[in-house]
PDB file of C-alpha atoms in Angstrom:
ATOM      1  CA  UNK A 122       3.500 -50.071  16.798  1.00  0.00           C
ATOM      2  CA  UNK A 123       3.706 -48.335  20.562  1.00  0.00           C
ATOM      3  CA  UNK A 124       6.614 -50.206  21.237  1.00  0.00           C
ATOM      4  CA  UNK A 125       8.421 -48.736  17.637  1.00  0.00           C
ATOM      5  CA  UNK A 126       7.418 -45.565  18.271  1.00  0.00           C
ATOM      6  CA  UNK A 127       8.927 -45.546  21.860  1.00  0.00           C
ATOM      7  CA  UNK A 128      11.894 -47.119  20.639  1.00  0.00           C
ATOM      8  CA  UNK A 129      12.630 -44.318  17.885  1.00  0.00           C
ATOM      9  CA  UNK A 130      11.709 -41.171  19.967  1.00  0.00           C
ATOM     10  CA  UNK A 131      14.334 -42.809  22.990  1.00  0.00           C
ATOM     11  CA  UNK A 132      17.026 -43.397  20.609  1.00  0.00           C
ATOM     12  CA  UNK A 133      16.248 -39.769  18.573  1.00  0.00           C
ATOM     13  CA  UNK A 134      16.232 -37.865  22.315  1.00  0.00           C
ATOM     14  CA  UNK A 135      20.129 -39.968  22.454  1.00  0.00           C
ATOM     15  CA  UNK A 136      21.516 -38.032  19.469  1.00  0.00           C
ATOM     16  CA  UNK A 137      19.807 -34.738  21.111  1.00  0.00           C
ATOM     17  CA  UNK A 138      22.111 -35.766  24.702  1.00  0.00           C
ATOM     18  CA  UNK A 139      24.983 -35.892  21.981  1.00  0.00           C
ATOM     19  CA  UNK A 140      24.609 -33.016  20.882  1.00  0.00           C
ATOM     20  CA  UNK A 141      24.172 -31.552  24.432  1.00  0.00           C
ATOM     21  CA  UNK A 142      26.855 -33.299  25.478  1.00  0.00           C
ATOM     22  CA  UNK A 143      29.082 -30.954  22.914  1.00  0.00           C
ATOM     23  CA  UNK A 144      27.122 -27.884  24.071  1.00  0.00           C
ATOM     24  CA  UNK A 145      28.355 -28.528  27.769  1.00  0.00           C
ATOM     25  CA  UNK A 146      31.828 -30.155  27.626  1.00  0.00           C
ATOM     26  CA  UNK A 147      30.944 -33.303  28.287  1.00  0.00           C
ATOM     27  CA  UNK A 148      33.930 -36.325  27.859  1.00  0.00           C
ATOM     28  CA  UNK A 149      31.972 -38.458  26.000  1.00  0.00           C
ATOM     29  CA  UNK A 150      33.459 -41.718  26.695  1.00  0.00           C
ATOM     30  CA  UNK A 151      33.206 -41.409  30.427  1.00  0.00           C
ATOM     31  CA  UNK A 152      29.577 -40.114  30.191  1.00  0.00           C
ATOM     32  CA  UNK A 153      29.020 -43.542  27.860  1.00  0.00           C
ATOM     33  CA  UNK A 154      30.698 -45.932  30.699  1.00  0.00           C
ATOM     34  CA  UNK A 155      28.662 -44.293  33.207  1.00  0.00           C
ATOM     35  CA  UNK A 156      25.551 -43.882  31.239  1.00  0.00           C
ATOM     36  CA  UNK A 157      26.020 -48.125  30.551  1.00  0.00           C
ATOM     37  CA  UNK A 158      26.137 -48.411  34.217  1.00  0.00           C
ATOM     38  CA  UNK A 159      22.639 -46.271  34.705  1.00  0.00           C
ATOM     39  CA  UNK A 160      20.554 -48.279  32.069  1.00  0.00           C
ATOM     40  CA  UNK A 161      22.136 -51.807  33.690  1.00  0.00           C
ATOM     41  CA  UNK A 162      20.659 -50.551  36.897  1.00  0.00           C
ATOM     42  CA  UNK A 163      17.271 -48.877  35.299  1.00  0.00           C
ATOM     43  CA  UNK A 164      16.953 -53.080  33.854  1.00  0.00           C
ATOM     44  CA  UNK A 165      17.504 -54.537  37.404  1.00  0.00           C
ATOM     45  CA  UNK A 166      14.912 -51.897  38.590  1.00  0.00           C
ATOM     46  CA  UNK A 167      12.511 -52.721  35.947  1.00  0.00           C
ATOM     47  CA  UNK A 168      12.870 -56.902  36.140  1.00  0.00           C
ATOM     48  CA  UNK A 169      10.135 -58.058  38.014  1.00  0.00           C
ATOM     49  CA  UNK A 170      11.619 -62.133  38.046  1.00  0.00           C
ATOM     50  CA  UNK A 171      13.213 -63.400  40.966  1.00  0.00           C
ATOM     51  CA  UNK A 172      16.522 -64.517  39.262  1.00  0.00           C
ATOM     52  CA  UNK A 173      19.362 -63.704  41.619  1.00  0.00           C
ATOM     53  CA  UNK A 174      22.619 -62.000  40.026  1.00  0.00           C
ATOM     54  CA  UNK A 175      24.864 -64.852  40.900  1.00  0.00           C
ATOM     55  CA  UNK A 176      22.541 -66.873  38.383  1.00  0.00           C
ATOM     56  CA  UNK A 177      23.085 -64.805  35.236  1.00  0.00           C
ATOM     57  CA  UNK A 178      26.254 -66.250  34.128  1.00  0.00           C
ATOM     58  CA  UNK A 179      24.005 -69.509  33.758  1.00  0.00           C
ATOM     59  CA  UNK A 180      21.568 -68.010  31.318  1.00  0.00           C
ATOM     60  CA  UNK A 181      21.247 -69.251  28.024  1.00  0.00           C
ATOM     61  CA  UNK A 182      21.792 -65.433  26.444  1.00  0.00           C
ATOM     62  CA  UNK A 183      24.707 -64.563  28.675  1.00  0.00           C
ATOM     63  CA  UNK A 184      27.460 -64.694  26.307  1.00  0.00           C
ATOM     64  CA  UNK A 185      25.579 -63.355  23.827  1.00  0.00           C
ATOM     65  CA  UNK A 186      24.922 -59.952  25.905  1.00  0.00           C
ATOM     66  CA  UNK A 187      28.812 -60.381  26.931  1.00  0.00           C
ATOM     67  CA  UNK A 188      29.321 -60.099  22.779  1.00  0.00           C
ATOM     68  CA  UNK A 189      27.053 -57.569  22.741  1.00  0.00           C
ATOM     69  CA  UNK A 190      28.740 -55.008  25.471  1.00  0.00           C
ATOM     70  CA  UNK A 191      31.624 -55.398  23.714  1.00  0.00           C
ATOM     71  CA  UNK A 192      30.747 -54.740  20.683  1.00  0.00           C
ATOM     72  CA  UNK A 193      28.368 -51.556  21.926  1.00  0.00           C
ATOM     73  CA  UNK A 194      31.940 -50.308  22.881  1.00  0.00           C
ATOM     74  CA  UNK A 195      34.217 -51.299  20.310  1.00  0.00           C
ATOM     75  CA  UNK A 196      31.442 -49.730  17.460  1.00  0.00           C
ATOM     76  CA  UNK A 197      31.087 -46.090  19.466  1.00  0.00           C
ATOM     77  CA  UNK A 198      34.803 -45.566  19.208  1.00  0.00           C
ATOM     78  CA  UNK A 199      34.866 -46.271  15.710  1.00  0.00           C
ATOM     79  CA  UNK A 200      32.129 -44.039  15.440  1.00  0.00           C
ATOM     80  CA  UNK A 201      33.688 -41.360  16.923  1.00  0.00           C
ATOM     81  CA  UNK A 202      36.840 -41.776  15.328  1.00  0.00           C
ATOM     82  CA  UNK A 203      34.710 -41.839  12.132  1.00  0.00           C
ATOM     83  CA  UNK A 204      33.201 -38.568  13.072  1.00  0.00           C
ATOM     84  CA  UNK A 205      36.567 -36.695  13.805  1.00  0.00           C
ATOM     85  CA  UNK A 206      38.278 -38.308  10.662  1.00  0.00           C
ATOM     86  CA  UNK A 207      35.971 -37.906   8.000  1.00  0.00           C
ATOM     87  CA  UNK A 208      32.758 -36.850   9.321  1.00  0.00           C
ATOM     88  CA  UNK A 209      29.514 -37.022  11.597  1.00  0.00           C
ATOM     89  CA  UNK A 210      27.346 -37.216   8.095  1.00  0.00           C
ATOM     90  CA  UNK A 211      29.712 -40.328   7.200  1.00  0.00           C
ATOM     91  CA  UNK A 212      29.281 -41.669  10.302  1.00  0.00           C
ATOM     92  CA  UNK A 213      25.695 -41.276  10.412  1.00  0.00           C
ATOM     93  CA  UNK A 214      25.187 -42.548   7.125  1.00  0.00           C
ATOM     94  CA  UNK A 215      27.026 -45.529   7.437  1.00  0.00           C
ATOM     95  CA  UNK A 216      25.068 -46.514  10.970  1.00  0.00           C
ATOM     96  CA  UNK A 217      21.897 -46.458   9.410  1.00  0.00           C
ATOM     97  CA  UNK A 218      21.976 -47.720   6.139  1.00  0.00           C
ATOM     98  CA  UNK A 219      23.754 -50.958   8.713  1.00  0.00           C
ATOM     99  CA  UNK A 220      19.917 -51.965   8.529  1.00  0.00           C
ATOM    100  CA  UNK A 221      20.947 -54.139   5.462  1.00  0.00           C
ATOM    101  CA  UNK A 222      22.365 -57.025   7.514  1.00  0.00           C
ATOM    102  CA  UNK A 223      19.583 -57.214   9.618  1.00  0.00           C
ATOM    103  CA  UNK A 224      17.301 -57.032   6.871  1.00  0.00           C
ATOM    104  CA  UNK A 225      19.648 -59.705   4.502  1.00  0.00           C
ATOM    105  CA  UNK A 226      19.634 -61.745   8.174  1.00  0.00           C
ATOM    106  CA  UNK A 227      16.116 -62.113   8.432  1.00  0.00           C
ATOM    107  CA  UNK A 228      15.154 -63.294   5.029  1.00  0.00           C
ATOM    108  CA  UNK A 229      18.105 -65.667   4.556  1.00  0.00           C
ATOM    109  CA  UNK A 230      17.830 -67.545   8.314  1.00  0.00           C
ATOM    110  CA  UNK A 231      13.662 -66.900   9.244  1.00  0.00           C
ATOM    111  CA  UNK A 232      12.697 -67.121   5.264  1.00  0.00           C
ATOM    112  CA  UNK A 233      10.792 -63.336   6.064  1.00  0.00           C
ATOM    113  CA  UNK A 234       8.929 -62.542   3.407  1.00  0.00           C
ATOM    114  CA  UNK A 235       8.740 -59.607   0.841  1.00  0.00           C
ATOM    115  CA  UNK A 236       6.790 -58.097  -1.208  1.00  0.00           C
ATOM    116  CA  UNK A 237       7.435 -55.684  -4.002  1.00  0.00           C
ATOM    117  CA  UNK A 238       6.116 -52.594  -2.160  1.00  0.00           C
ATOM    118  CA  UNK A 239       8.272 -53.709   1.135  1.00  0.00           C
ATOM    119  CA  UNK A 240      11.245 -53.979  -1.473  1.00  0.00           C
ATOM    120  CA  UNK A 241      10.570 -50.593  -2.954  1.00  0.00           C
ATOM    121  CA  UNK A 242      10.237 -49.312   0.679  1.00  0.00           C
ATOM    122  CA  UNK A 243      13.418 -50.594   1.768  1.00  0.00           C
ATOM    123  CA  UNK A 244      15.050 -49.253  -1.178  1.00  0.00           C
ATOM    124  CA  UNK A 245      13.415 -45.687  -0.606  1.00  0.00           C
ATOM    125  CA  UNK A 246      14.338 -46.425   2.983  1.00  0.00           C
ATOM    126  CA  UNK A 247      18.544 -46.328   1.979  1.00  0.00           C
ATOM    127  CA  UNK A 248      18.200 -43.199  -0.114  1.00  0.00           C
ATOM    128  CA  UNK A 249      16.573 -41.331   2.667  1.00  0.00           C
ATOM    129  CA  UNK A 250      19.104 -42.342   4.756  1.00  0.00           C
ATOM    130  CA  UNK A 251      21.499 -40.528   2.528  1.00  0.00           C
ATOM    131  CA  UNK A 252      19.813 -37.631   1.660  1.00  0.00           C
ATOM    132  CA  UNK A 253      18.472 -36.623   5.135  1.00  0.00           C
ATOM    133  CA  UNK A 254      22.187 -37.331   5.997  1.00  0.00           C
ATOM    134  CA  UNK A 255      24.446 -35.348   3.727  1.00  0.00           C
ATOM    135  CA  UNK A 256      25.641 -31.797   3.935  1.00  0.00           C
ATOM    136  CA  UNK A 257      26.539 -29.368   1.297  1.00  0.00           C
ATOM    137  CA  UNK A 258      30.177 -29.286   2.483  1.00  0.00           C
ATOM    138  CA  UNK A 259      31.975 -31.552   0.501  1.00  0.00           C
ATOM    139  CA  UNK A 260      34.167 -34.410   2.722  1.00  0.00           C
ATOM    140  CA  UNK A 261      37.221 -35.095   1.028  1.00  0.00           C
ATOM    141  CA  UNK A 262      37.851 -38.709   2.364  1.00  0.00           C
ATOM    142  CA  UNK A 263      41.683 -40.295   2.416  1.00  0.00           C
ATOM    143  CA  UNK A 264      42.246 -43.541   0.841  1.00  0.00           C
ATOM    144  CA  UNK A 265      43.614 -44.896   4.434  1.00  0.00           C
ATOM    145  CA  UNK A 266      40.481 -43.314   6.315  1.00  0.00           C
ATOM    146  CA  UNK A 267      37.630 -45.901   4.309  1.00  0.00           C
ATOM    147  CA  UNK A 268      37.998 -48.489   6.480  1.00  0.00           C
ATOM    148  CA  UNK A 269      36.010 -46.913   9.168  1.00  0.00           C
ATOM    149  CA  UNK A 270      33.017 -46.269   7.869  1.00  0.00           C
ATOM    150  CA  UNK A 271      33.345 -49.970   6.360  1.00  0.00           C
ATOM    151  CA  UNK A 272      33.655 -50.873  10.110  1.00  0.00           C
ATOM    152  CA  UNK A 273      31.227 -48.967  11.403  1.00  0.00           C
ATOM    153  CA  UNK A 274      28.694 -50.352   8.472  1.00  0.00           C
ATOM    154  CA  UNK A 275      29.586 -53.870   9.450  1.00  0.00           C
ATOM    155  CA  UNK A 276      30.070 -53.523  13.330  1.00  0.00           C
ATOM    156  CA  UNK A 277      26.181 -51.316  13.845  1.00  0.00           C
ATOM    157  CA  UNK A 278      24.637 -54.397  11.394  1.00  0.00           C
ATOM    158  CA  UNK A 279      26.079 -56.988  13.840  1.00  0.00           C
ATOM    159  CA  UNK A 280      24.263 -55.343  16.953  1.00  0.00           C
ATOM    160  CA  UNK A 281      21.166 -54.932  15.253  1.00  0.00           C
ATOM    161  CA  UNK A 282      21.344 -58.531  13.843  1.00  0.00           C
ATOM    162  CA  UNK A 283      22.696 -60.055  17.033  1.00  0.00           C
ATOM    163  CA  UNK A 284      19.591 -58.466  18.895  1.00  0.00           C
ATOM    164  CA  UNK A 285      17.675 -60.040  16.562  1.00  0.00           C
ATOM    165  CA  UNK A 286      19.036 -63.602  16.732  1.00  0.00           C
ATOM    166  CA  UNK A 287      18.902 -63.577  20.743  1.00  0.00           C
ATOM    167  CA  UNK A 288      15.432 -61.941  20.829  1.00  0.00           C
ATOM    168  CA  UNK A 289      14.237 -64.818  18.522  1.00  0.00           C
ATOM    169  CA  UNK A 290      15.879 -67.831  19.859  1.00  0.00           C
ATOM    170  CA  UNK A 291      17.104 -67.354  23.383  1.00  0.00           C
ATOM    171  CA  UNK A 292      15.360 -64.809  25.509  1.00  0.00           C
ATOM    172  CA  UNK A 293      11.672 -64.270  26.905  1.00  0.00           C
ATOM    173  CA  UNK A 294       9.412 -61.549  26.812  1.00  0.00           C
ATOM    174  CA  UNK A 295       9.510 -61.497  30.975  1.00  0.00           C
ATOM    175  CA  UNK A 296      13.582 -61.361  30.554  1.00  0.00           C
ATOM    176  CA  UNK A 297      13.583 -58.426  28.367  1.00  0.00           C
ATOM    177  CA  UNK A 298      14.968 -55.924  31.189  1.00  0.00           C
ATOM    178  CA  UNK A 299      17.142 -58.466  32.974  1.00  0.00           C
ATOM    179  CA  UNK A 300      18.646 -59.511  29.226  1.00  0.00           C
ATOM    180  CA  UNK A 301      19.380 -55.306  28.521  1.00  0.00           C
ATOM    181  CA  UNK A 302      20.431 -54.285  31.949  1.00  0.00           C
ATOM    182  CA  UNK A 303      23.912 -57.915  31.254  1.00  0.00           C
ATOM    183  CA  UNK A 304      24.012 -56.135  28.096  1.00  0.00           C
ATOM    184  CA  UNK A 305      24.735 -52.368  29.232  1.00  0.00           C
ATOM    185  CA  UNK A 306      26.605 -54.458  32.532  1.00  0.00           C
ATOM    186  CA  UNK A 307      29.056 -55.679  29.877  1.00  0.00           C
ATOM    187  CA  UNK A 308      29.640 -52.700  27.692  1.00  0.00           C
ATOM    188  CA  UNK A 309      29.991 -50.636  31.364  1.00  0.00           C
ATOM    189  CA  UNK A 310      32.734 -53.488  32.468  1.00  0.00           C
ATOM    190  CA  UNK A 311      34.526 -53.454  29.088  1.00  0.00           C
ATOM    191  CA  UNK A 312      34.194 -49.746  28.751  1.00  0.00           C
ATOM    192  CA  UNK A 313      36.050 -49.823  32.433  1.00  0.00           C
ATOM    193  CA  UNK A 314      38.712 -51.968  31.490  1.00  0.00           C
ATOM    194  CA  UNK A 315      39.289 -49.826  28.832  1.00  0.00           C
ATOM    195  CA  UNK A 316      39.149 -46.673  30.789  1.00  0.00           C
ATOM    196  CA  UNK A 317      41.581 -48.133  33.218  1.00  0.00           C
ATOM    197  CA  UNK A 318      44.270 -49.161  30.567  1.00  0.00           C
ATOM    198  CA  UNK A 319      44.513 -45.351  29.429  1.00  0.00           C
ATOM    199  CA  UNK A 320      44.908 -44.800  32.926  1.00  0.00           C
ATOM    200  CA  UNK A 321      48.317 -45.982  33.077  1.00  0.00           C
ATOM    201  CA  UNK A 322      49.545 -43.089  30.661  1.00  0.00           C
ATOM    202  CA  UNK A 323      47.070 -40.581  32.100  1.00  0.00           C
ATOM    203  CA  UNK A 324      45.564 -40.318  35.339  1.00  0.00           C
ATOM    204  CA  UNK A 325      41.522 -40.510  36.323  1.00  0.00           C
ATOM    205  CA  UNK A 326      39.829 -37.763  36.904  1.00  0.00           C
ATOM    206  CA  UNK A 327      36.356 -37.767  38.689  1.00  0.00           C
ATOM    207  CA  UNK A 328      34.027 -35.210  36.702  1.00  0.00           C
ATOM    208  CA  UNK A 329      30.629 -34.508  38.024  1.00  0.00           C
ATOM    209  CA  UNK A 330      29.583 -33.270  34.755  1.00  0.00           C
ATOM    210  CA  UNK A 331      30.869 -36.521  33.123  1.00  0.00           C
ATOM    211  CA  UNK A 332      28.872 -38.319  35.417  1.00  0.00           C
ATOM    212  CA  UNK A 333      25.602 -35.969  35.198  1.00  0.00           C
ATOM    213  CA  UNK A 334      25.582 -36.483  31.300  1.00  0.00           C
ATOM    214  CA  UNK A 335      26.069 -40.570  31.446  1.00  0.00           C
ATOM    215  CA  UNK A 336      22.963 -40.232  34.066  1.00  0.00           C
ATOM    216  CA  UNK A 337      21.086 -37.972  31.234  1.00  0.00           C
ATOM    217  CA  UNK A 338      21.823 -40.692  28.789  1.00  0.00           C
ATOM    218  CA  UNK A 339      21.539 -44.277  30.411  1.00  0.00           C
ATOM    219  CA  UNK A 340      17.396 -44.097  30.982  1.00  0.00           C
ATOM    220  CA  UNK A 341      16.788 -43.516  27.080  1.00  0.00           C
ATOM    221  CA  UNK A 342      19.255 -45.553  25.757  1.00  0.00           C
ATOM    222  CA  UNK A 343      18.249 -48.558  27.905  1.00  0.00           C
ATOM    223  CA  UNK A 344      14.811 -48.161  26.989  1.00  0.00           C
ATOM    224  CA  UNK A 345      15.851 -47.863  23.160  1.00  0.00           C
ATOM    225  CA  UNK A 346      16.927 -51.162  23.379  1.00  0.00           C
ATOM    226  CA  UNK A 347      13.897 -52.581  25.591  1.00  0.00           C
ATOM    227  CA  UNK A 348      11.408 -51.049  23.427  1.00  0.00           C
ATOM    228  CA  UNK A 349      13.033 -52.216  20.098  1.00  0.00           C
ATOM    229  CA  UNK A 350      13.270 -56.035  21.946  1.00  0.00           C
ATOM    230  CA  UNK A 351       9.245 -55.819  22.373  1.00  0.00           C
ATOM    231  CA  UNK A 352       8.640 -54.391  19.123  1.00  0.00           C
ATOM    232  CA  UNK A 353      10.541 -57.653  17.744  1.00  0.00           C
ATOM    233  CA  UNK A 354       7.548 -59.261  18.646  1.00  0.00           C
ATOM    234  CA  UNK A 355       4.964 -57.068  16.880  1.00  0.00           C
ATOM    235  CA  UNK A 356       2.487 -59.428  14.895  1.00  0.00           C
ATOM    236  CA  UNK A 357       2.367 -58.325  11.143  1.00  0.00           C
ATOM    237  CA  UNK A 358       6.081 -56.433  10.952  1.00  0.00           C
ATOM    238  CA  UNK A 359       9.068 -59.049  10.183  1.00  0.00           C
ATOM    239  CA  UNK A 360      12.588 -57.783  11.583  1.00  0.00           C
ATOM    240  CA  UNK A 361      13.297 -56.740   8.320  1.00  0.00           C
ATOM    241  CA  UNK A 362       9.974 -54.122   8.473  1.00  0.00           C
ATOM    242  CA  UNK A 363      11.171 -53.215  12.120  1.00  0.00           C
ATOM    243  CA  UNK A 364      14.687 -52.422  11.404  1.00  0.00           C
ATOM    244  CA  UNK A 365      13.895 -50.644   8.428  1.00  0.00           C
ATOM    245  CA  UNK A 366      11.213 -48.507   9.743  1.00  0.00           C
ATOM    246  CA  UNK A 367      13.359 -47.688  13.491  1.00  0.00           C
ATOM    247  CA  UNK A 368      16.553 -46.829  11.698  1.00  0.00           C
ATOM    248  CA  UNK A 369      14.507 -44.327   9.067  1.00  0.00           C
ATOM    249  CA  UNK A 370      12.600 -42.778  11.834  1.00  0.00           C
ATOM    250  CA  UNK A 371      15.362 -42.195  13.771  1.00  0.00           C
ATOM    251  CA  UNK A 372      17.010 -40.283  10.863  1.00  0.00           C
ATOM    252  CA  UNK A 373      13.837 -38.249  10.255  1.00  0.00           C
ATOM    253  CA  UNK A 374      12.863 -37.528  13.893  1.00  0.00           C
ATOM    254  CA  UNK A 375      16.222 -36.496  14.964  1.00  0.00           C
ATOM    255  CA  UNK A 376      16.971 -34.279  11.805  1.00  0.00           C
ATOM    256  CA  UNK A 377      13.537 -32.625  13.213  1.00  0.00           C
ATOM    257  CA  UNK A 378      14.765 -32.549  16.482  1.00  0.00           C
ATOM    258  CA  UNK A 379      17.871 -30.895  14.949  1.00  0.00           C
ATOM    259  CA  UNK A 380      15.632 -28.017  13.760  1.00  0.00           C
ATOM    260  CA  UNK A 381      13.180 -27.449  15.993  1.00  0.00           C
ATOM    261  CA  UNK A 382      15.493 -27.752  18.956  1.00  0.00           C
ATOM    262  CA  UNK A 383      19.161 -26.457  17.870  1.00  0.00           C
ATOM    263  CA  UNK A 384      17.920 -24.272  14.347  1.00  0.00           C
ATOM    264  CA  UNK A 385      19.834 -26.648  12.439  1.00  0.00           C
ATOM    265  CA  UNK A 386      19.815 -25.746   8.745  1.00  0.00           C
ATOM    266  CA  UNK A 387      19.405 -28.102   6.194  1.00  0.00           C
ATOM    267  CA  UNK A 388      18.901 -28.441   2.807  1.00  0.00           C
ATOM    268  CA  UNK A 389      16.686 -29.232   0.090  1.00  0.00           C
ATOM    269  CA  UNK A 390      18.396 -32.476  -0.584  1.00  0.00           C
ATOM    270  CA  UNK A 391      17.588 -33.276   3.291  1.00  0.00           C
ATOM    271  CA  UNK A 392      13.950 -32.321   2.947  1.00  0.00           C
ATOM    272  CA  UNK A 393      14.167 -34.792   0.493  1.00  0.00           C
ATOM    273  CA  UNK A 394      15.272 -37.097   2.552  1.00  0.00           C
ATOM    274  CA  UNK A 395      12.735 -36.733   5.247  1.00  0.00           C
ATOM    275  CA  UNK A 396       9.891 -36.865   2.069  1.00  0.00           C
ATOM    276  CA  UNK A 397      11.608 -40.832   1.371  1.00  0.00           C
ATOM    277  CA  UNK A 398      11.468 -41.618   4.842  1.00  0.00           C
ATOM    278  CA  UNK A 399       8.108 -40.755   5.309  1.00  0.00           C
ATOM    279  CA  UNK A 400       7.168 -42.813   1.810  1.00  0.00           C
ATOM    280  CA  UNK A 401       9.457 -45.698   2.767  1.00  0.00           C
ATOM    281  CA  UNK A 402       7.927 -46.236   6.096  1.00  0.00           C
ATOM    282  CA  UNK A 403       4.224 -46.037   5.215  1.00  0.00           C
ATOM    283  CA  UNK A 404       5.494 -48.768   2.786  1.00  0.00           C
ATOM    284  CA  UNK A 405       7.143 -50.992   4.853  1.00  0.00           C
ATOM    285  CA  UNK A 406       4.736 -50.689   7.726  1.00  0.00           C
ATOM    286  CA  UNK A 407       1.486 -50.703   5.773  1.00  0.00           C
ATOM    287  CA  UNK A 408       1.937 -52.767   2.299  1.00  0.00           C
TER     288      UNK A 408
END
């Protein structure tokens, strides 16, 4: 359960350098490319093998992490663009309650198990998504804006699920940081490209402060992802447990972190929110 635990305070202290990253005019996309580029160095750091560089390309996960970095890149923008369109609630929302596929995943291809109290918990798990999620403001959504939080649903449920699927059939436990650090090494290099095809229309610009904030942001957000691999392997939890329980915490810790932190206000239908969580995880973890 260390392993969880680290996982969900990492990726809660992410949405805090978010939020920071508002506070202090940070571009967030070139803080994310250079934040990709920090946690692919933090895994090289961390790997303790003696694989040389040259012979990544002819590991069996490669392509995989390739998929992966792409995908880390293609699902932010979305996310943003979800977040300016219709809303960060929305967007929030729909990343979270992405713990579906995982969960559907696990108990269609590994035959995980349920019981009746992990059902219930799962359940509980989606409505405290919502409520700790939603804000009194109303969100009046256009009919052409739905697709993205349909995309984002679909694109944060392939991540989680393609972690999964790698973790379980391709990678070991002593390639953990090497298999993170390709990952963030292929979101940086896509997240590049992409960079240097705006480029063409509008000149780089070097920004310490850009740079400063991807720094901030690349040592928790690789070790998210490292400490969510390990806890993978926890004996007792199924992915479906795991998923369910990181995604929930993360939505309860970091609406904490909201208050204690930035005096966010929230209501009672959050409170109730954070009251599910709490039910839905003791549930999952402990049935």
């Amino acid at each position: 359960m260390l392993d969880l635990t680290l996982s969900v305070l990492f990726s809660s202290l992410i949405f805090v350098i978010f939020k920071l990253f508002d506070t202090y005019k940070v571009e967030t996309l070139y803080a994310i490319i250079t934040n990709y580029v920090v946690a692919c160095i933090v895994g090289l750091v961390l790997y303790q093998g003696e694989t040389r560089i040259l012979e990544v390309p002819s590991k069996s996960w490669f392509w995989g992490t390739f998929a992966l970095g792409f995908l880390f890149i293609i699902v932010f923008n979305i996310m943003a663009r979800t977040s300016q369109k219709i809303g960060v609630s929305v967007a929030s929302v729909a990343t979270k309650m992405s713990l579906v596929i995982p969960v559907v995943f696990g108990l269609i291809i590994y035959k995980e198990q349920l019981g009746p109290y992990k059902i219930l918990g799962i359940l509980l798990a989606l409505a405290a998504v919502y409520f700790a999620s939603i804000k009194e403001k109303s969100v009046v959504i256009q009919k052409n804006a739905l697709l993205l939080p349909i995309l984002v649903f679909i694109g944060s449920g392939l991540i989680d699920t393609s972690i999964k699927y790698l973790e379980e059939t391709y990678i070991e436990k002593s390639e953990f940081p090497l298999f993170s650090a390709t990952v963030f090494a292929a979101a940086a290099t896509v997240g590049l490209v992409f960079i240097l095809i705006k480029a063409i229309k509008k000149p780089l610009r070097v920004n310490l402060r850009n740079i400063a904030g991807g720094i901030l942001l690349g040592v928790p957000n690789f070790f998210s992802i490292y400490f969510l691999l390990r806890a993978l392997q926890t004996e007792g939890l199924n992915s479906a447990s795991i998923f369910t329980i990181n995604n929930v915490a993360i939505v309860m810790f970091s609406t904490l972190l909201g208050i204690v932190l930035f005096k966010e206000k929230i209501s009672l239908k959050n409170w109730g929110g954070i009251a599910l969580a709490i039910i839905s995880i003791f549930l999952v973890a402990f049935a």
